[in-house]
Coordinates of N, CA and C in Angstrom, one line a residue:
Chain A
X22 N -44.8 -1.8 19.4 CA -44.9 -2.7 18.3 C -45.8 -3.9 18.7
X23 N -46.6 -4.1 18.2 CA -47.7 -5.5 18.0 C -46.9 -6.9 18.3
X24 N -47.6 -7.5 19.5 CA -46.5 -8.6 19.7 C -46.6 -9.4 18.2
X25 N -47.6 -9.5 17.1 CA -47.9 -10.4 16.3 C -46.9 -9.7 14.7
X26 N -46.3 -8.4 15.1 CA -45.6 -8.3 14.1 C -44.4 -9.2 13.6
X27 N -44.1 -9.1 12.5 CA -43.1 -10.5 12.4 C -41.3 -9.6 12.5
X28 N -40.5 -10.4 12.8 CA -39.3 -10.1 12.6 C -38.3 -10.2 11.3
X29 N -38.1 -9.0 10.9 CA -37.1 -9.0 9.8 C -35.6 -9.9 10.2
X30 N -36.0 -10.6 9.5 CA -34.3 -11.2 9.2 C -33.5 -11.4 8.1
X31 N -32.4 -10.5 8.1 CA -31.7 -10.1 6.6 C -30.3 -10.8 6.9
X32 N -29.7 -11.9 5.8 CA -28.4 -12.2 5.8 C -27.6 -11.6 4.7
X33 N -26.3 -11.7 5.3 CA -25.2 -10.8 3.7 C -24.3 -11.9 3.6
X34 N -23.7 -11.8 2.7 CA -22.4 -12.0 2.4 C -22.6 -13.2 1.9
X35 N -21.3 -14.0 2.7 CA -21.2 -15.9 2.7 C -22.5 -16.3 3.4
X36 N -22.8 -15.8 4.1 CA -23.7 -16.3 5.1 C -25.2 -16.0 4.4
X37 N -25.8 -14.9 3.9 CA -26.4 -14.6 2.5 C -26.3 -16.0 1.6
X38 N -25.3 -16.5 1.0 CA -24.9 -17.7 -0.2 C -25.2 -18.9 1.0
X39 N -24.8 -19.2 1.7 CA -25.1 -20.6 2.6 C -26.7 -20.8 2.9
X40 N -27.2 -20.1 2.9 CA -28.4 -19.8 3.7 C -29.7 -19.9 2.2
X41 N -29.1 -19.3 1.3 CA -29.7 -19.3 -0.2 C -31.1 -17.8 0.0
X42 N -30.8 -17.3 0.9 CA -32.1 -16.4 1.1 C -31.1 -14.7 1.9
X43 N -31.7 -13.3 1.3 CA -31.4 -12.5 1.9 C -32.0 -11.8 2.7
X44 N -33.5 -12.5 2.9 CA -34.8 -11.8 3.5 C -35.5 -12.5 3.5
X45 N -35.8 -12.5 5.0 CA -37.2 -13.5 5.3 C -38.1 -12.6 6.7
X46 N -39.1 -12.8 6.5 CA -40.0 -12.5 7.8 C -40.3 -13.8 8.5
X47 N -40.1 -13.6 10.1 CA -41.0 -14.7 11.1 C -41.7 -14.4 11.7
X48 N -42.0 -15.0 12.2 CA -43.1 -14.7 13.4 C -42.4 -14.8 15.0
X49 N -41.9 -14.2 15.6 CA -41.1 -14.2 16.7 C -41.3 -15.6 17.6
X50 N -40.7 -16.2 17.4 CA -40.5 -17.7 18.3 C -40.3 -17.3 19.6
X51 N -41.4 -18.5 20.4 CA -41.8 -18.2 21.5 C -40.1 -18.4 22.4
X52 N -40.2 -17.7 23.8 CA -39.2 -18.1 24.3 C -37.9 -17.4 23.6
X53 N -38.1 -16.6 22.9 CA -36.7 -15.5 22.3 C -36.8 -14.5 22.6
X54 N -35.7 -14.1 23.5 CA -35.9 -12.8 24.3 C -34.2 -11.8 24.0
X55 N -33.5 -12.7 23.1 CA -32.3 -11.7 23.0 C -31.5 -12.3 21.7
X56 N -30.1 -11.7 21.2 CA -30.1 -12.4 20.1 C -28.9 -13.6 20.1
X57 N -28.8 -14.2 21.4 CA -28.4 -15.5 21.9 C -29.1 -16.2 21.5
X58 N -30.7 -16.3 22.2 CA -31.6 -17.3 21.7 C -31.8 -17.4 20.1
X59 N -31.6 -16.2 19.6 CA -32.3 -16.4 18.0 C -30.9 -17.0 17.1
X60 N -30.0 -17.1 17.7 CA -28.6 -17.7 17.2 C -29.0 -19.2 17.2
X61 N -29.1 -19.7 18.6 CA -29.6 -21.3 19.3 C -30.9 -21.3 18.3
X62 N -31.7 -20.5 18.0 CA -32.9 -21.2 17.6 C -32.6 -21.1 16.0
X63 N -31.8 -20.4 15.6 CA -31.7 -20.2 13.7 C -30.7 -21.9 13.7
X64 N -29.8 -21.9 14.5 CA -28.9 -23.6 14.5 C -30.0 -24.9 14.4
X65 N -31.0 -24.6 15.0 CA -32.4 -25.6 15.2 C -32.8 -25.5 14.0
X66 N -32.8 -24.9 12.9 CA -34.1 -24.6 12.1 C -33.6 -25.8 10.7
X67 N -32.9 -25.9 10.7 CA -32.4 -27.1 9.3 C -30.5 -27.2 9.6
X68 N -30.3 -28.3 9.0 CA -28.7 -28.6 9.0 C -28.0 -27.5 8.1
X69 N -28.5 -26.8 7.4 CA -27.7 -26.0 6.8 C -27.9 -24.3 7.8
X70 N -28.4 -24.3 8.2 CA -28.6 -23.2 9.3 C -27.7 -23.4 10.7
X71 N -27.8 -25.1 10.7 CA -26.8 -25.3 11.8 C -25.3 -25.1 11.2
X72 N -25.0 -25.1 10.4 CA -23.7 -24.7 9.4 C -23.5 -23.6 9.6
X73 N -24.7 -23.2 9.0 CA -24.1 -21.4 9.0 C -23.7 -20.7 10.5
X74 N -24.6 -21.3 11.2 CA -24.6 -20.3 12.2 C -23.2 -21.5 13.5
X75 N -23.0 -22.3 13.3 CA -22.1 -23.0 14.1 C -21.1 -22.5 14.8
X76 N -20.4 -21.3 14.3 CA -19.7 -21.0 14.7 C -20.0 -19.6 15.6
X77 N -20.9 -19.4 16.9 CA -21.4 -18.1 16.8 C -20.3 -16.9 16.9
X78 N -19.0 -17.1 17.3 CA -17.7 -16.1 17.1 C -17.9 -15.7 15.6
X79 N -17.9 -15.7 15.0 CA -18.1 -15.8 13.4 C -19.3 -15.4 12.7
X80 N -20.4 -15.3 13.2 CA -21.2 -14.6 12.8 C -21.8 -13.2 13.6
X81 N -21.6 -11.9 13.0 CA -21.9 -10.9 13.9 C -23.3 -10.6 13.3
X82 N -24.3 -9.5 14.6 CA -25.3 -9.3 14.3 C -25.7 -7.8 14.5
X83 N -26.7 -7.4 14.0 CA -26.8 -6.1 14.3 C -28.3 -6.3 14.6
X84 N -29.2 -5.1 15.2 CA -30.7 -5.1 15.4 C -31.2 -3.7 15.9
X85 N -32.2 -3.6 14.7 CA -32.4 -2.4 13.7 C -31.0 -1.6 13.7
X86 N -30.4 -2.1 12.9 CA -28.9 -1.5 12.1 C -28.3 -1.0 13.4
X87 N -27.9 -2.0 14.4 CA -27.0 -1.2 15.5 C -26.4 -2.5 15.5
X88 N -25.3 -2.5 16.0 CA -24.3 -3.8 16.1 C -24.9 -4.1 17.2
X89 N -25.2 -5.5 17.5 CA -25.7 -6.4 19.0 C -25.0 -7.4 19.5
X90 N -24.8 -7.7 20.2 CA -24.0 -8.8 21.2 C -25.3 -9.8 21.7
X91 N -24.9 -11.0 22.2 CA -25.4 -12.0 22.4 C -26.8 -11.6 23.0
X92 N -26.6 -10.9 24.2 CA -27.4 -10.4 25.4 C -28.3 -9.0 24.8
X93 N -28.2 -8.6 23.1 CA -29.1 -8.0 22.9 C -30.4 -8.1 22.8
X94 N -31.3 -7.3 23.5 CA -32.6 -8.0 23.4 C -33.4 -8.0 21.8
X95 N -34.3 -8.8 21.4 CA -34.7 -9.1 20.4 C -36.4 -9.1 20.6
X96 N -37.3 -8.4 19.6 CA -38.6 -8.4 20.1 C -39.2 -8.7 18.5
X97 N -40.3 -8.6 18.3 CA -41.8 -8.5 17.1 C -41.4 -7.1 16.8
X98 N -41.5 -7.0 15.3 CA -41.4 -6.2 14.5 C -39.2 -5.8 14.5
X99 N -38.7 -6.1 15.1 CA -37.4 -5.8 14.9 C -36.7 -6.3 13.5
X100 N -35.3 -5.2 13.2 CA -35.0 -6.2 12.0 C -33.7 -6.5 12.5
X101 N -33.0 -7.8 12.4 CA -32.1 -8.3 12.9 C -31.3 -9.2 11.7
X102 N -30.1 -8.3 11.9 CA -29.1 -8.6 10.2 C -28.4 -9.8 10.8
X103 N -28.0 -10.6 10.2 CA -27.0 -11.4 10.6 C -25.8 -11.5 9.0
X104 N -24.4 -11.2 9.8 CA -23.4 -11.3 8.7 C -22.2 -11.7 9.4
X105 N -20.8 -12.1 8.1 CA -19.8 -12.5 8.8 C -19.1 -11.0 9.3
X106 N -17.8 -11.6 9.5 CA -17.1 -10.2 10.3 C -16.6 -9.2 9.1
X107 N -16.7 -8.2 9.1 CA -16.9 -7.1 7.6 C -15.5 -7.3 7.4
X108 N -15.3 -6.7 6.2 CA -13.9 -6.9 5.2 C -14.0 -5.7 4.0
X109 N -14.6 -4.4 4.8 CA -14.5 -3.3 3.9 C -13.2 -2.6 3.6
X110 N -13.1 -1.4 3.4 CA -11.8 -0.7 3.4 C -11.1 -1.0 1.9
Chain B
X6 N -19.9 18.6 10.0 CA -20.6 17.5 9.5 C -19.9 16.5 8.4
X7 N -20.0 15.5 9.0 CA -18.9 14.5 7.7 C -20.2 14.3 6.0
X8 N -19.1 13.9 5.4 CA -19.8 13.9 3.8 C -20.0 12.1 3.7
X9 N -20.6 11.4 3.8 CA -21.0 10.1 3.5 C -21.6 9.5 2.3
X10 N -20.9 8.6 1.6 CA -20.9 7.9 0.3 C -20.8 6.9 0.2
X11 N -21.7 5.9 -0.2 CA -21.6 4.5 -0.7 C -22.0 4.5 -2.5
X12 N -21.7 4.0 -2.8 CA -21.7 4.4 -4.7 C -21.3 3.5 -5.1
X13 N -21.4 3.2 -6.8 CA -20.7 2.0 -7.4 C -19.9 3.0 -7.7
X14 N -19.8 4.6 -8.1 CA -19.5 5.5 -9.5 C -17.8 5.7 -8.6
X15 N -17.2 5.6 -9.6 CA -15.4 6.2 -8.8 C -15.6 7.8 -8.0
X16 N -14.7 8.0 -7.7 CA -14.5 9.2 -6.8 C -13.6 9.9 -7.6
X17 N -13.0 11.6 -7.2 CA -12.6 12.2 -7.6 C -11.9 13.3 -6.3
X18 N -10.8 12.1 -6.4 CA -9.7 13.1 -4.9 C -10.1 14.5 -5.2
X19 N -9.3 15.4 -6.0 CA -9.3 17.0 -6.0 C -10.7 17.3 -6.7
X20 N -12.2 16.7 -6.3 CA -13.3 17.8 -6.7 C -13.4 17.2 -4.9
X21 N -13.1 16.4 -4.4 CA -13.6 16.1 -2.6 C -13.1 16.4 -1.6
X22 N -11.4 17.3 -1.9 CA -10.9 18.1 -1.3 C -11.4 19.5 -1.6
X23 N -11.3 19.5 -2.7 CA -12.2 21.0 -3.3 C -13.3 21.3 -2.1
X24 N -13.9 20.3 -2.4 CA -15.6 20.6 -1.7 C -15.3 20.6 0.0
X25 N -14.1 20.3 0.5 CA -13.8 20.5 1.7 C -13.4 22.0 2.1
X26 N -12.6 22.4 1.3 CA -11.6 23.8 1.2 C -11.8 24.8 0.7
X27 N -12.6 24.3 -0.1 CA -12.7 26.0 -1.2 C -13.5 27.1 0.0
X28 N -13.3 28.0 -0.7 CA -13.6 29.4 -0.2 C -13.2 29.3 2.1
X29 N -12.4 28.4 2.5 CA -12.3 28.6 3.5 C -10.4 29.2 3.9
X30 N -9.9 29.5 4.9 CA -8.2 30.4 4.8 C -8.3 29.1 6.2
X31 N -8.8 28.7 6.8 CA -8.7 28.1 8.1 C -7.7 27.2 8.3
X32 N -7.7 26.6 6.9 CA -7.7 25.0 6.7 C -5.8 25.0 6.9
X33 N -5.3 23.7 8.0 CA -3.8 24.2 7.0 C -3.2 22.8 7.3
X34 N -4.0 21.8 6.6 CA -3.6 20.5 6.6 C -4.9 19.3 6.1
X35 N -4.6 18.8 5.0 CA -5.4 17.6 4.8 C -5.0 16.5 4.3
X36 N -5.3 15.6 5.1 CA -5.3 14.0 5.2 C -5.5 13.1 4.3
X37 N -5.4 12.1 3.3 CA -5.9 11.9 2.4 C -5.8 10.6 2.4
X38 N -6.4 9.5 2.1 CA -6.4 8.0 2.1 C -7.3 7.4 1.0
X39 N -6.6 7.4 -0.4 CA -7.4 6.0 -1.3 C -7.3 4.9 -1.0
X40 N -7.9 3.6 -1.0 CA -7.9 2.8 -0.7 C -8.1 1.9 -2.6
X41 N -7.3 1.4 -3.3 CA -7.0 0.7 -4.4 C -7.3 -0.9 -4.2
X42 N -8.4 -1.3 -5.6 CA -7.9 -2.8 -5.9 C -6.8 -3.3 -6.4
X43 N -6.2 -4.3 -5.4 CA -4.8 -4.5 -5.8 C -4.4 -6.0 -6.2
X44 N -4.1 -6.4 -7.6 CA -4.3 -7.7 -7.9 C -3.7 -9.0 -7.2
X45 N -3.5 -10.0 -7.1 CA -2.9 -10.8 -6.4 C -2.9 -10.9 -5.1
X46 N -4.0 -10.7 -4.2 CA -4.1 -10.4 -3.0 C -3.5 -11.2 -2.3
X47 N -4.2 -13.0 -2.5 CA -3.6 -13.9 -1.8 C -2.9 -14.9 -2.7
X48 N -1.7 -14.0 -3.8 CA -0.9 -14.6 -4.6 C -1.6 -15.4 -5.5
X49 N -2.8 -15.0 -5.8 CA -3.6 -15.7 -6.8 C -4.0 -14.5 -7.4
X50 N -4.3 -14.5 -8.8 CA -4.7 -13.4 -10.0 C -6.4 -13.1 -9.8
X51 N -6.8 -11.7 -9.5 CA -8.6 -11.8 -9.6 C -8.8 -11.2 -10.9
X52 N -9.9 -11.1 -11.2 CA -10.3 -10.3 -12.4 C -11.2 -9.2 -11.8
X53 N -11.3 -9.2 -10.4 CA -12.3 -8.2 -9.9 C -12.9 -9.1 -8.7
X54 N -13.1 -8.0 -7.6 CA -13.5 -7.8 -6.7 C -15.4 -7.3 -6.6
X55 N -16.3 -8.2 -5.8 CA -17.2 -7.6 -5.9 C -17.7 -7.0 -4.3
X56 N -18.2 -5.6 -4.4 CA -18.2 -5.6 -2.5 C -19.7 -5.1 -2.3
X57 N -20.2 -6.1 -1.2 CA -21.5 -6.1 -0.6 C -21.9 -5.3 0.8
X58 N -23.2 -4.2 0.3 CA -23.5 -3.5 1.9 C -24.7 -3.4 2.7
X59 N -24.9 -3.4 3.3 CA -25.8 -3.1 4.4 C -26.9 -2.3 4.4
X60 N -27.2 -1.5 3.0 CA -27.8 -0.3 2.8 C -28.9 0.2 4.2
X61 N -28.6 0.8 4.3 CA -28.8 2.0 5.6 C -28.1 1.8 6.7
X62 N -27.7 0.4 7.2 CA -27.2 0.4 8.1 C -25.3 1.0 7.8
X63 N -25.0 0.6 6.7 CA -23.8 1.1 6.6 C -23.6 2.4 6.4
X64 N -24.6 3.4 5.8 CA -24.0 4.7 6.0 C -24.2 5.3 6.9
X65 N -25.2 4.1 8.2 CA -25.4 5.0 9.5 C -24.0 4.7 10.0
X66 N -23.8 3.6 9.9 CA -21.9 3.1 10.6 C -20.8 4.0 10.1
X67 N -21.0 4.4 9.0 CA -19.9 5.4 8.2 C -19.5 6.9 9.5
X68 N -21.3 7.2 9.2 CA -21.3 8.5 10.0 C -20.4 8.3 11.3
X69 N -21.3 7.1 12.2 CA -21.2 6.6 13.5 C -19.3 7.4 13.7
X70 N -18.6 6.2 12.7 CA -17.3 6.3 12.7 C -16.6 7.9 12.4
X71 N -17.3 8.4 11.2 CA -16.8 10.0 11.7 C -17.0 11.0 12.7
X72 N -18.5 10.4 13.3 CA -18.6 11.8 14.6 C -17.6 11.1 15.2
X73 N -16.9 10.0 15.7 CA -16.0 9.6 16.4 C -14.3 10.2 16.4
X74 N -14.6 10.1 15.4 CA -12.6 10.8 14.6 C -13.1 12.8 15.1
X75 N -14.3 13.3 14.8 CA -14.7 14.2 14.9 C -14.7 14.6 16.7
X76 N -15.0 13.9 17.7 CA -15.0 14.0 19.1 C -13.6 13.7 19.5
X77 N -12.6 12.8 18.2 CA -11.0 13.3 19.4 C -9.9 14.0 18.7
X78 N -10.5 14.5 17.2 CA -9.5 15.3 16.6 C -10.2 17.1 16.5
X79 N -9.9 17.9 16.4 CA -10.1 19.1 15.6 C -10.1 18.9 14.8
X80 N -11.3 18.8 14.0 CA -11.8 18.7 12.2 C -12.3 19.3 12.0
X81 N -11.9 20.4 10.8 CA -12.6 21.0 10.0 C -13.6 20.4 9.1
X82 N -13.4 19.4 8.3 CA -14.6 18.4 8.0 C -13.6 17.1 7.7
X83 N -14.7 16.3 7.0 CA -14.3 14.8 6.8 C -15.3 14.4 5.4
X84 N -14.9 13.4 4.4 CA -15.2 13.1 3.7 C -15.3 11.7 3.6
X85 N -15.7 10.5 3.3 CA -16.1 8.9 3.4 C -16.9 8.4 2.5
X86 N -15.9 8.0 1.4 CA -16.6 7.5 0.4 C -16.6 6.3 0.1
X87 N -16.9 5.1 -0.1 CA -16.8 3.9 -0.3 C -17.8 3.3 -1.4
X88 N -17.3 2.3 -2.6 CA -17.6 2.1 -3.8 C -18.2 0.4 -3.3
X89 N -19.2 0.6 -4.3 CA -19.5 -1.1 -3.7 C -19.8 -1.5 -5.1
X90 N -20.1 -3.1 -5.5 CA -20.6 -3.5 -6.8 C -19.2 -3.9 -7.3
X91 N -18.7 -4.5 -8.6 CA -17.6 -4.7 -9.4 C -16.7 -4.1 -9.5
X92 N -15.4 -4.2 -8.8 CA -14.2 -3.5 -8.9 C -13.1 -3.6 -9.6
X93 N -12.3 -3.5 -10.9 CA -11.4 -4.4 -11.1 C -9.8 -3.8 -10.5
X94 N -8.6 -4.7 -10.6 CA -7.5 -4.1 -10.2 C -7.1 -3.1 -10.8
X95 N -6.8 -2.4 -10.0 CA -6.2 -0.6 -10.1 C -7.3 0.7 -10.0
X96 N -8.6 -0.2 -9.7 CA -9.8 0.9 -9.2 C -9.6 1.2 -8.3
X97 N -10.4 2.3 -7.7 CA -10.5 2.8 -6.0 C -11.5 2.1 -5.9
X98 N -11.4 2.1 -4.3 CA -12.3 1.2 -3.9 C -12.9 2.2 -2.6
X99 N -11.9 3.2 -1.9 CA -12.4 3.9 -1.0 C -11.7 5.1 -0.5
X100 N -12.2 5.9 -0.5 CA -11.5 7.4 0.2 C -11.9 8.0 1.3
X101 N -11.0 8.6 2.1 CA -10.7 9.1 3.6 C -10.1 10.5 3.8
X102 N -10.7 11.9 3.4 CA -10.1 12.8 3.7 C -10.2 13.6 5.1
X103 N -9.9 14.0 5.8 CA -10.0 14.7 6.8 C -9.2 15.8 7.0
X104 N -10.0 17.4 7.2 CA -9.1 19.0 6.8 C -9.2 19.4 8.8
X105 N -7.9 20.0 9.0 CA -8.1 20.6 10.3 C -6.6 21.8 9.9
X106 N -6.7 22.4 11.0 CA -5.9 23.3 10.9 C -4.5 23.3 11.2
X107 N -4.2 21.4 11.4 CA -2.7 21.2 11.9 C -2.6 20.0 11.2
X108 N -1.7 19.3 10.9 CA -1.0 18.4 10.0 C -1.6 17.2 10.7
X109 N -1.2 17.0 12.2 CA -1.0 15.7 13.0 C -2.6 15.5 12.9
X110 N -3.3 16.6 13.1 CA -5.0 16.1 13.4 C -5.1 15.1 12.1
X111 N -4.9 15.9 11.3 CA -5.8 15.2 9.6 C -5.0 14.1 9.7
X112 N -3.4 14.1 9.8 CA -3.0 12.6 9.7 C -3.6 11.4 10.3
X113 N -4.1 11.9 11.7 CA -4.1 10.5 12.4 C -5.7 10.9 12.2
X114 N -6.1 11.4 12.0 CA -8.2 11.4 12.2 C -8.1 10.4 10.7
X115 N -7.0 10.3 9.6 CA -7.3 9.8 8.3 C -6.6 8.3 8.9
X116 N -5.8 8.1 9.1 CA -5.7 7.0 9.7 C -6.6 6.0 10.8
X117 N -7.1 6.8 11.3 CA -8.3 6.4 12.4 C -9.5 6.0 11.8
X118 N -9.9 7.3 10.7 CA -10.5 6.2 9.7 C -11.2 5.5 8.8
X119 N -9.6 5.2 8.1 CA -9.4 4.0 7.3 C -9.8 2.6 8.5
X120 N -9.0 2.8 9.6 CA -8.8 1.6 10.1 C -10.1 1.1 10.4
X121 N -11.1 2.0 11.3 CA -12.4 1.5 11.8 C -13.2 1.8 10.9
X122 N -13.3 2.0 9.3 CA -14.5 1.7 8.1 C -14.0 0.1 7.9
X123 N -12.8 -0.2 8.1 CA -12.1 -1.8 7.4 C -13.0 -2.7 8.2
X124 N -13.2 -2.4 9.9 CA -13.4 -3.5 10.2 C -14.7 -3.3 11.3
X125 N -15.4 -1.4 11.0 CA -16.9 -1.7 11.6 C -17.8 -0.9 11.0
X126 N -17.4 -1.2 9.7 CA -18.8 -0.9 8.8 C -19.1 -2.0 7.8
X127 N -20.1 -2.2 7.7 CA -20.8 -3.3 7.3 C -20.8 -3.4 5.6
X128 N -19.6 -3.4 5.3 CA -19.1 -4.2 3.8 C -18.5 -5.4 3.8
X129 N -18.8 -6.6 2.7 CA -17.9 -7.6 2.5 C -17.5 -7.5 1.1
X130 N -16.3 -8.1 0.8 CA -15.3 -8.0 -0.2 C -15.7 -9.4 -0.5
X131 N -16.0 -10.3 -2.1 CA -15.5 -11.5 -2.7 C -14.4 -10.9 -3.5
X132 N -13.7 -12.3 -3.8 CA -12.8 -11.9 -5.4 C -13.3 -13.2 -6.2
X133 N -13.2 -12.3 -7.2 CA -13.4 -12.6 -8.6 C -12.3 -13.7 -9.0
X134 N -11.9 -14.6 -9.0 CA -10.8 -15.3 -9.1 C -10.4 -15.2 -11.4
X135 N -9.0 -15.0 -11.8 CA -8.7 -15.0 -12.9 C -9.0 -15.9 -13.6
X136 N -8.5 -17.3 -12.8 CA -8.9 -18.9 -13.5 C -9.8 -18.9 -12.9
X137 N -11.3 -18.5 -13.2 CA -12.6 -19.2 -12.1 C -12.8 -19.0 -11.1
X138 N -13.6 -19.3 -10.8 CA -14.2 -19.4 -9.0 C -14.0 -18.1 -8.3
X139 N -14.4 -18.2 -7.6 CA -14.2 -17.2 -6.2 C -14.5 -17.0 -5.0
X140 N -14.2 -16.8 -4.1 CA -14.3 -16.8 -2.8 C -14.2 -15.5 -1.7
X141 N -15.0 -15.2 -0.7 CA -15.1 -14.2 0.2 C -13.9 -13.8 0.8
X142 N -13.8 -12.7 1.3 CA -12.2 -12.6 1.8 C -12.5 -12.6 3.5
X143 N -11.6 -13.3 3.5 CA -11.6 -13.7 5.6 C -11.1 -12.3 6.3
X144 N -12.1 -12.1 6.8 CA -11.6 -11.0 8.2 C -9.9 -10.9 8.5
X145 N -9.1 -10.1 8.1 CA -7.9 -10.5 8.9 C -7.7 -9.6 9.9
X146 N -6.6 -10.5 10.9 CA -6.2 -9.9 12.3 C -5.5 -8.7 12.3
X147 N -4.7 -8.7 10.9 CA -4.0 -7.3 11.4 C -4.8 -6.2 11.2
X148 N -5.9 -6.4 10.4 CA -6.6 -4.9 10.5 C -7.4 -4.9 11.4
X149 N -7.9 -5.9 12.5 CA -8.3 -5.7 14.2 C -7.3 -5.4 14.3
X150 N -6.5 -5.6 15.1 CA -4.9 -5.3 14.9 C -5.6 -3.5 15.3
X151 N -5.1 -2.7 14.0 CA -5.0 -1.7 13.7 C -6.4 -0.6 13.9
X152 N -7.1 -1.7 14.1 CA -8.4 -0.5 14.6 C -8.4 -0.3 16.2
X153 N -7.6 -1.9 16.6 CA -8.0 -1.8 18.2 C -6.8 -0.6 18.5
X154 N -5.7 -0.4 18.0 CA -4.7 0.7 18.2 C -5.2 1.9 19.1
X155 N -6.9 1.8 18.3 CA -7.2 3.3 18.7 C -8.2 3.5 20.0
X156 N -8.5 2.4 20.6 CA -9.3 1.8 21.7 C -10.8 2.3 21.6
X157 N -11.5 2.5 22.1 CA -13.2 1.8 22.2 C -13.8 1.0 21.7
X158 N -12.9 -0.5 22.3 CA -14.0 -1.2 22.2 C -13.7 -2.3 21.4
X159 N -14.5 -3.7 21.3 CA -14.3 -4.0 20.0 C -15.3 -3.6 19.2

């Protein structure tokens, strides 16, 4: 994948409504190498992002549709969900 | 191979056992789990429930979750249907069958899961509140609780 591809970022739920957006493209910020950093750097991006994402226990993530943990690595062209903790069933 | 469904449309217990059993003598036990909107959840009145998914990623999670029930029970097959979009109280909201050839498999492969679609496949529940408003429903413990029963993992 083209380092200059952008990264999908899709929110659901509450976190979807806080955020006011369910899809956005970036451009991979420099210095993001897992989905730790893209947590710390989505808290940087505006006070309502620092909201959302404040609690990182509380927000799970997945990348390209696989559940991820902090230390998942994160690259250009990836798509990386961010939602609260599911409540299906 | 498990049968995977996300839909707004209701389900139909005896055409989804049907489609598990018919024309087979093997079968000599099936498991069954609806899962109902039920009013008054948190002692307040909804008018409906709306539930949001993941599309692709959640029916890859559905699967994920059946080859799983499939690698520690004997299954004959499995069924996983889950309704998304506007629910009101006394709809289905989700079904869990599982056919093997002994009682205990289908019981506990249908119990196994109900528990791990509740709390690792990628749906969220709002309610619809009676008087107005509404709000998302919080993760609860006891259904971690009940998924961790069955161990791998969180």
């Amino acid at each position: 994948m083209s380092a200059l591809a952008p990264l999908r970022l899709l929110y659901f739920a509450g976190l979807r409504e806080r955020l006011g957006t369910a899809e956005e493209a970036v451009a991979l910020p420099a210095g993001i190498a897992t989905v730790g950093d893209l947590m710390a750097w989505q808290r940087d991006r505006s006070p309502a992002h620092a909201a959302a994402f404040a609690a990182a226990a509380r927000v799970r993530c997945a990348v390209n549709q696989d559940f991820a943990q902090a230390q998942t690595p994160v690259g250009a062209g990836d798509e990386v969900a961010f939602f609260p903790p599911m409540t299906g069933g | 191979m498990a049968t995977i469904r996300v839909q707004p449309e209701d389900f139909d217990l005896s055409a989804e056992v049907a489609a598990l059993t018919s024309g087979r003598t093997d079968v000599g036990g099936i498991g069954c789990f609806t899962g109902t909107v039920r009013d008054n959840p948190g002692g307040r009145s909804i008018a409906a429930l709306t539930l949001e998914h993941y599309p692709g990623m959640t029916e890859r999670a559905m699967a994920q979750i059946a080859a799983e029930a499939e690698r520690r029970w004997s299954l004959l097959g499995c069924t996983l249907i889950h309704r998304v979009g506007r629910l009101e109280p006394g709809e289905n909201i989700v079904l869990v069958v599982a056919v093997s050839a002994h009682r205990q498999a289908a019981l506990d492969a249908t119990a196994f899961l109900i528990d791990w679609l509740k709390t690792r496949a990628p749906f969220w529940k709002k309610e619809i509140f009676a008087d107005g408003g509404e709000a998302w429903v919080a993760a609860r413990e006891s259904d971690a609780d009940a998924a961790a029963r069955w161990g791998g993992g969180a």
